[in-house]
Amino acid sequence: METKLIKTGKFIDDKEVFGIELTNTHGTYVKIYNYGAIINKFIVTNKHGEKQDIVLGFDDFEGYISEDYLADYPYLGAVIGRYANRIKNGRFSIDGTVYQLSQAKGGDCLHGGDIGFDRKVWTILPTIDPSLTLQYISPAGEENFPGNLTVQLTFKLTDDNELRLDYKAITDEATAINLTHHSYFNLSPDLGIIDQHFHRMPASNYLEQDDNYVVTGKLIPVEGTNHDFIGGKTFAHDWNPAEGYDQTYVLDKPYGEFTLASETYEEKSGLTLSVYTTEPVAHLYTAKYLSVVGGKGGANYHASEAFCVETQHHPNGINIPAFPSTVLRPGETYTQTTVYKIEHN
């Protein structure tokens, strides 16, 4: 495997932005920016022997910081932190102390606040084997979260066509943490709507949400609903095309076990994307609100033209004691592993 560092010529907050290229022996190629830990390209070989990019993004880094893009910001390919998804009313308490975060549309905190980890320049750390390790130190009080939090995220592209993401974090004060990655996938060589992608998830329950997509704490069985992906089906099989999916699924596995979260197949390319994780839930989003002008090759991205599988802890779990804890304390280490594996028939 080969690792290559590319200068972008851009500086943000006086920190230089690089593109880091990872290539394995099969020619699978991933490009990652140290800004937002963005997966910019994920190029694989499909069943026709053609090279195909399976993630949405921009040809040049400038696209990720343009005013038009940020005005209707979909977090294309970025890491999400300190806290993925929504926190009700942007408020939580730890050990009796209440913390008020910024509130997005609807009054809840979304994806870590006004400027989350997705818009920070991460430090590139030296690694021993061919891989990329990025580090971000989030100071106490950033977005009103307590504690100085040090996060490391290591990307490794294996010769089995697996892109492995290993997260690690420590803090000097009890804080809330729930990290994920927000890549938008489309496995079709023609891009376009993902309705015929065949998707499977080993999840017998999904999480109830209120009108602003905030998890309430109630688990709902998928049986008999359009959320049943256990046996696999196309996205279009049961969906309301105007809504798609924007829901969190509780994976059928022991807590912390590394196992399959989802499997998605597209017939034209013959590609299958399997997602494995140590996390207890996966949030499935079929890009209802996606609207991007001037993506790769000048393409415009529209609703339902991509899907995200966001592995994480239960959204709003910091406010729901029955859910696995999302509190990290001094002396503890937060860890998470998620793998994106690509195969073709």
Short mmCIF file of C-alpha atoms in Angstrom, two decimals:
data_model
loop_
_atom_site.label_atom_id
_atom_site.label_comp_id
_atom_site.label_asym_id
_atom_site.label_seq_id
_atom_site.Cartn_x
_atom_site.Cartn_y
_atom_site.Cartn_z
CA MET A 1 0.00 0.00 0.00
CA GLU A 2 1.15 3.54 -0.70
CA THR A 3 0.54 6.78 1.20
CA LYS A 4 1.07 10.13 -0.51
CA LEU A 5 0.73 13.70 0.81
CA ILE A 6 -0.58 16.41 -1.56
CA LYS A 7 -0.50 20.14 -0.85
CA THR A 8 -3.73 22.04 -1.54
CA GLY A 9 -2.18 25.48 -1.09
CA LYS A 10 -4.94 26.33 1.38
CA PHE A 11 -4.61 27.43 5.00
CA ILE A 12 -7.52 27.58 7.46
CA ASP A 13 -6.97 29.14 10.90
CA ASP A 14 -3.26 29.29 9.94
CA LYS A 15 -3.16 25.51 9.49
CA GLU A 16 -2.26 23.93 6.16
CA VAL A 17 -4.76 21.68 4.39
CA PHE A 18 -3.43 18.54 2.73
CA GLY A 19 -4.92 15.77 0.68
CA ILE A 20 -3.64 12.32 1.69
CA GLU A 21 -3.84 9.51 -0.86
CA LEU A 22 -3.99 5.85 0.11
CA THR A 23 -3.64 3.19 -2.62
CA ASN A 24 -3.60 -0.60 -2.23
CA THR A 25 -2.18 -3.31 -4.48
CA HIS A 26 -5.49 -3.66 -6.36
CA GLY A 27 -5.51 0.00 -7.36
CA THR A 28 -8.25 0.92 -4.90
CA TYR A 29 -7.67 4.56 -4.07
CA VAL A 30 -8.87 6.79 -1.24
CA LYS A 31 -8.19 10.51 -0.86
CA ILE A 32 -8.74 12.14 2.51
CA TYR A 33 -8.37 15.78 3.56
CA ASN A 34 -7.05 16.67 7.00
CA TYR A 35 -9.81 19.32 7.01
CA GLY A 36 -12.82 17.59 8.56
CA ALA A 37 -11.21 14.17 7.96
CA ILE A 38 -13.18 14.31 4.70
CA ILE A 39 -13.17 11.22 2.48
CA ASN A 40 -12.97 13.03 -0.85
CA LYS A 41 -12.53 10.04 -3.18
CA PHE A 42 -13.05 6.29 -2.85
CA ILE A 43 -12.21 4.77 -6.22
CA VAL A 44 -12.78 1.05 -6.73
CA THR A 45 -12.97 -1.41 -9.64
CA ASN A 46 -16.47 -2.51 -10.64
CA LYS A 47 -17.52 -5.77 -12.32
CA HIS A 48 -16.77 -4.32 -15.77
CA GLY A 49 -13.15 -3.66 -14.78
CA GLU A 50 -13.81 0.08 -14.73
CA LYS A 51 -12.62 2.50 -12.05
CA GLN A 52 -15.52 4.08 -10.22
CA ASP A 53 -15.74 6.68 -7.46
CA ILE A 54 -18.39 5.64 -4.92
CA VAL A 55 -18.52 8.78 -2.73
CA LEU A 56 -19.96 12.22 -3.44
CA GLY A 57 -17.78 15.29 -3.14
CA PHE A 58 -15.88 17.93 -5.09
CA ASP A 59 -13.03 17.79 -7.60
CA ASP A 60 -11.13 20.46 -5.67
CA PHE A 61 -10.87 21.30 -1.99
CA GLU A 62 -12.32 24.79 -2.53
CA GLY A 63 -15.76 23.24 -3.03
CA TYR A 64 -15.92 22.20 0.61
CA ILE A 65 -15.46 25.75 1.91
CA SER A 66 -17.49 27.71 -0.62
CA GLU A 67 -20.26 29.96 0.69
CA ASP A 68 -22.91 28.33 -1.51
CA TYR A 69 -22.06 24.86 -0.21
CA LEU A 70 -21.96 25.90 3.44
CA ALA A 71 -25.26 27.75 3.12
CA ASP A 72 -27.05 24.41 2.64
CA TYR A 73 -24.45 22.23 4.28
CA PRO A 74 -24.79 18.42 3.97
CA TYR A 75 -21.48 17.39 5.67
CA LEU A 76 -20.24 15.56 2.55
CA GLY A 77 -17.76 12.89 3.56
CA ALA A 78 -16.78 14.47 6.90
CA VAL A 79 -16.20 13.24 10.43
CA ILE A 80 -18.92 14.30 12.90
CA GLY A 81 -18.15 15.37 16.48
CA ARG A 82 -18.19 16.02 19.36
CA TYR A 83 -21.66 14.57 19.19
CA ALA A 84 -23.27 13.02 16.13
CA ASN A 85 -26.91 13.52 15.22
CA ARG A 86 -29.24 15.52 17.47
CA ILE A 87 -29.31 16.41 21.15
CA LYS A 88 -32.76 17.47 22.35
CA ASN A 89 -32.96 21.25 22.95
CA GLY A 90 -29.16 21.32 22.70
CA ARG A 91 -29.02 20.57 26.40
CA PHE A 92 -27.65 17.81 28.64
CA SER A 93 -26.29 17.38 32.16
CA ILE A 94 -23.35 15.47 33.62
CA ASP A 95 -23.00 15.01 37.38
CA GLY A 96 -25.62 17.69 38.00
CA THR A 97 -24.08 20.36 35.79
CA VAL A 98 -26.24 21.49 32.86
CA TYR A 99 -24.60 22.34 29.53
CA GLN A 100 -26.40 24.40 26.89
CA LEU A 101 -25.19 23.90 23.32
CA SER A 102 -26.01 25.87 20.21
CA GLN A 103 -29.40 25.13 18.69
CA ALA A 104 -29.98 24.54 14.99
CA LYS A 105 -33.29 24.74 13.15
CA GLY A 106 -35.99 23.30 15.39
CA GLY A 107 -34.11 24.13 18.59
CA ASP A 108 -31.91 21.03 18.85
CA CYS A 109 -28.13 20.69 18.58
CA LEU A 110 -27.06 18.99 15.32
CA HIS A 111 -23.75 17.22 14.61
CA GLY A 112 -21.71 18.93 17.31
CA GLY A 113 -22.90 22.50 17.01
CA ASP A 114 -22.27 25.53 14.81
CA ILE A 115 -18.74 24.48 13.83
CA GLY A 116 -18.03 20.86 14.61
CA PHE A 117 -15.07 18.56 13.97
CA ASP A 118 -16.13 18.46 10.29
CA ARG A 119 -14.80 22.01 9.78
CA LYS A 120 -11.54 21.78 11.70
CA VAL A 121 -8.04 21.24 10.33
CA TRP A 122 -6.68 18.07 11.94
CA THR A 123 -3.00 17.44 12.63
CA ILE A 124 -1.36 14.68 10.58
CA LEU A 125 0.54 12.34 12.92
CA PRO A 126 3.40 10.04 11.88
CA THR A 127 2.45 6.39 11.46
CA ILE A 128 4.52 3.22 11.30
CA ASP A 129 2.61 1.23 8.70
CA PRO A 130 0.95 2.64 5.55
CA SER A 131 -2.01 4.48 7.01
CA LEU A 132 -3.15 7.96 8.03
CA THR A 133 -3.67 9.16 11.59
CA LEU A 134 -5.31 12.52 12.17
CA GLN A 135 -5.57 14.27 15.53
CA TYR A 136 -7.77 17.09 16.75
CA ILE A 137 -7.64 18.60 20.23
CA SER A 138 -10.99 20.17 21.08
CA PRO A 139 -10.54 22.72 23.88
CA ALA A 140 -12.84 22.83 26.88
CA GLY A 141 -15.80 25.07 26.14
CA GLU A 142 -15.69 24.56 22.37
CA GLU A 143 -19.34 24.60 21.31
CA ASN A 144 -19.98 24.66 25.10
CA PHE A 145 -18.87 21.05 25.63
CA PRO A 146 -16.87 20.43 28.83
CA GLY A 147 -13.34 19.06 28.91
CA ASN A 148 -10.28 19.18 26.69
CA LEU A 149 -10.88 16.29 24.32
CA THR A 150 -8.07 14.73 22.27
CA VAL A 151 -9.33 12.69 19.32
CA GLN A 152 -7.34 10.49 16.95
CA LEU A 153 -8.76 8.94 13.81
CA THR A 154 -6.71 6.40 11.85
CA PHE A 155 -7.58 5.44 8.26
CA LYS A 156 -6.10 2.23 6.85
CA LEU A 157 -6.80 0.87 3.36
CA THR A 158 -6.13 -2.87 3.25
CA ASP A 159 -5.42 -5.17 0.34
CA ASP A 160 -8.82 -6.77 1.05
CA ASN A 161 -10.41 -3.52 -0.18
CA GLU A 162 -11.38 -2.49 3.32
CA LEU A 163 -11.17 1.11 4.49
CA ARG A 164 -10.80 0.86 8.25
CA LEU A 165 -11.54 3.80 10.57
CA ASP A 166 -10.25 3.52 14.14
CA TYR A 167 -11.26 6.28 16.55
CA LYS A 168 -9.69 6.97 19.94
CA ALA A 169 -10.35 9.81 22.39
CA ILE A 170 -9.41 10.91 25.90
CA THR A 171 -10.58 13.81 28.07
CA ASP A 172 -9.51 15.67 31.20
CA GLU A 173 -13.10 16.29 32.34
CA ALA A 174 -16.31 14.29 32.01
CA THR A 175 -17.84 15.09 28.64
CA ALA A 176 -20.31 13.86 26.03
CA ILE A 177 -18.95 12.15 22.92
CA ASN A 178 -20.51 10.34 19.97
CA LEU A 179 -18.42 10.24 16.79
CA THR A 180 -19.36 9.07 13.29
CA HIS A 181 -18.48 9.58 9.65
CA HIS A 182 -20.82 11.10 7.07
CA SER A 183 -19.77 9.74 3.66
CA TYR A 184 -22.44 9.84 0.96
CA PHE A 185 -22.31 6.67 -1.15
CA ASN A 186 -23.70 5.91 -4.59
CA LEU A 187 -22.67 2.54 -6.06
CA SER A 188 -24.14 3.08 -9.53
CA PRO A 189 -21.73 3.94 -12.37
CA ASP A 190 -24.41 6.34 -13.62
CA LEU A 191 -24.99 8.01 -10.23
CA GLY A 192 -28.59 9.30 -10.04
CA ILE A 193 -31.29 8.14 -7.66
CA ILE A 194 -30.41 5.18 -5.42
CA ASP A 195 -33.87 3.63 -5.41
CA GLN A 196 -32.68 0.31 -6.90
CA HIS A 197 -29.77 -0.18 -4.50
CA PHE A 198 -30.46 -3.40 -2.55
CA HIS A 199 -29.94 -2.84 1.17
CA ARG A 200 -29.79 -5.19 4.14
CA MET A 201 -29.44 -4.39 7.85
CA PRO A 202 -29.47 -6.88 10.76
CA ALA A 203 -31.63 -4.64 12.94
CA SER A 204 -34.86 -5.80 14.57
CA ASN A 205 -35.68 -2.39 16.05
CA TYR A 206 -35.43 1.25 15.10
CA LEU A 207 -35.58 4.34 17.30
CA GLU A 208 -38.67 6.51 17.49
CA GLN A 209 -38.06 10.17 16.56
CA ASP A 210 -40.04 13.32 17.19
CA ASP A 211 -41.03 15.78 14.46
CA ASN A 212 -37.49 17.20 14.36
CA TYR A 213 -35.83 13.77 14.03
CA VAL A 214 -34.75 13.65 17.68
CA VAL A 215 -34.67 10.20 19.27
CA THR A 216 -37.23 9.87 22.09
CA GLY A 217 -35.96 6.73 23.83
CA LYS A 218 -38.57 4.31 22.46
CA LEU A 219 -37.60 1.26 20.42
CA ILE A 220 -40.00 0.15 17.69
CA PRO A 221 -39.88 -3.32 16.08
CA VAL A 222 -39.21 -3.19 12.34
CA GLU A 223 -41.46 -6.18 11.66
CA GLY A 224 -44.43 -5.15 9.56
CA THR A 225 -43.02 -1.68 8.83
CA ASN A 226 -41.14 -0.13 5.93
CA HIS A 227 -38.06 -0.16 8.18
CA ASP A 228 -37.57 -3.91 7.92
CA PHE A 229 -34.27 -4.47 6.07
CA ILE A 230 -33.41 -7.75 7.79
CA GLY A 231 -33.99 -9.87 4.68
CA GLY A 232 -32.84 -7.12 2.33
CA LYS A 233 -34.78 -5.10 -0.25
CA THR A 234 -34.33 -2.18 -2.61
CA PHE A 235 -34.66 1.24 -1.03
CA ALA A 236 -37.67 1.89 -3.29
CA HIS A 237 -39.49 -1.27 -2.24
CA ASP A 238 -41.24 0.30 0.74
CA TRP A 239 -40.15 3.91 0.92
CA ASN A 240 -42.13 7.08 0.58
CA PRO A 241 -40.07 8.62 -2.25
CA ALA A 242 -40.62 12.14 -0.90
CA GLU A 243 -39.15 11.17 2.48
CA GLY A 244 -36.80 8.24 1.96
CA TYR A 245 -35.05 7.10 5.13
CA ASP A 246 -33.61 9.19 7.95
CA GLN A 247 -33.75 6.76 10.84
CA THR A 248 -31.56 5.09 13.45
CA TYR A 249 -31.49 1.29 13.58
CA VAL A 250 -30.44 -0.74 16.63
CA LEU A 251 -28.13 -3.49 15.44
CA ASP A 252 -28.77 -7.07 16.54
CA LYS A 253 -25.53 -7.75 18.36
CA PRO A 254 -23.93 -7.68 21.79
CA TYR A 255 -22.74 -4.24 22.86
CA GLY A 256 -19.25 -3.48 21.53
CA GLU A 257 -19.00 -6.52 19.26
CA PHE A 258 -17.45 -5.87 15.83
CA THR A 259 -19.91 -7.16 13.25
CA LEU A 260 -21.96 -6.34 10.15
CA ALA A 261 -24.05 -3.16 10.26
CA SER A 262 -25.29 -3.09 6.67
CA GLU A 263 -24.76 -4.47 3.18
CA THR A 264 -25.70 -2.59 0.00
CA TYR A 265 -25.58 -3.95 -3.56
CA GLU A 266 -25.98 -2.20 -6.92
CA GLU A 267 -26.60 -4.34 -10.01
CA LYS A 268 -25.12 -2.17 -12.80
CA SER A 269 -21.72 -1.92 -11.12
CA GLY A 270 -21.89 -5.27 -9.36
CA LEU A 271 -20.52 -3.53 -6.28
CA THR A 272 -21.38 -4.44 -2.70
CA LEU A 273 -20.54 -2.10 0.17
CA SER A 274 -20.49 -3.84 3.54
CA VAL A 275 -20.20 -1.76 6.71
CA TYR A 276 -18.86 -3.36 9.88
CA THR A 277 -18.72 -1.64 13.26
CA THR A 278 -18.26 -1.90 16.99
CA GLU A 279 -21.04 0.67 17.45
CA PRO A 280 -24.54 -0.28 18.69
CA VAL A 281 -26.59 1.61 16.07
CA ALA A 282 -26.44 2.76 12.46
CA HIS A 283 -28.28 5.80 11.16
CA LEU A 284 -29.52 5.32 7.59
CA TYR A 285 -29.98 8.51 5.58
CA THR A 286 -31.03 8.51 1.93
CA ALA A 287 -30.26 12.17 1.42
CA LYS A 288 -33.70 13.76 1.47
CA TYR A 289 -32.20 17.22 1.91
CA LEU A 290 -29.21 16.83 -0.43
CA SER A 291 -28.79 19.78 -2.82
CA VAL A 292 -25.27 20.49 -4.06
CA VAL A 293 -24.27 22.45 -7.17
CA GLY A 294 -20.99 21.75 -8.94
CA GLY A 295 -19.92 18.44 -7.45
CA LYS A 296 -17.44 16.09 -9.09
CA GLY A 297 -17.28 16.51 -12.85
CA GLY A 298 -19.68 19.45 -12.55
CA ALA A 299 -22.52 17.18 -11.42
CA ASN A 300 -25.34 18.57 -9.31
CA TYR A 301 -26.41 16.31 -6.45
CA HIS A 302 -30.10 15.99 -5.62
CA ALA A 303 -32.30 14.31 -3.02
CA SER A 304 -32.19 10.49 -2.95
CA GLU A 305 -28.98 10.33 -4.98
CA ALA A 306 -26.86 8.90 -2.16
CA PHE A 307 -27.08 7.00 1.10
CA CYS A 308 -25.21 7.31 4.39
CA VAL A 309 -24.66 4.61 7.01
CA GLU A 310 -23.61 6.54 10.13
CA THR A 311 -22.37 4.09 12.76
CA GLN A 312 -22.51 5.56 16.26
CA HIS A 313 -24.05 5.39 19.72
CA HIS A 314 -27.74 6.11 20.17
CA PRO A 315 -28.55 9.72 19.15
CA ASN A 316 -29.62 11.88 22.10
CA GLY A 317 -28.35 9.04 24.31
CA ILE A 318 -26.75 11.59 26.63
CA ASN A 319 -30.32 12.43 27.73
CA ILE A 320 -31.69 8.88 27.84
CA PRO A 321 -30.28 6.82 30.76
CA ALA A 322 -31.64 3.55 29.38
CA PHE A 323 -29.33 3.83 26.37
CA PRO A 324 -25.59 2.99 26.44
CA SER A 325 -23.63 5.82 28.03
CA THR A 326 -22.07 8.51 25.86
CA VAL A 327 -20.19 10.07 28.78
CA LEU A 328 -16.39 9.87 28.65
CA ARG A 329 -14.49 10.45 31.89
CA PRO A 330 -10.84 11.15 32.71
CA GLY A 331 -8.82 7.93 32.73
CA GLU A 332 -11.13 6.28 30.21
CA THR A 333 -10.51 5.88 26.47
CA TYR A 334 -13.25 6.20 23.86
CA THR A 335 -12.77 3.72 21.02
CA GLN A 336 -14.71 2.90 17.88
CA THR A 337 -13.93 0.90 14.75
CA THR A 338 -15.90 1.05 11.51
CA VAL A 339 -14.91 -0.66 8.25
CA TYR A 340 -16.18 -0.03 4.73
CA LYS A 341 -15.55 -3.15 2.62
CA ILE A 342 -15.97 -3.17 -1.17
CA GLU A 343 -16.49 -6.28 -3.32
CA HIS A 344 -17.80 -6.92 -6.82
CA ASN A 345 -19.39 -10.00 -8.36
#
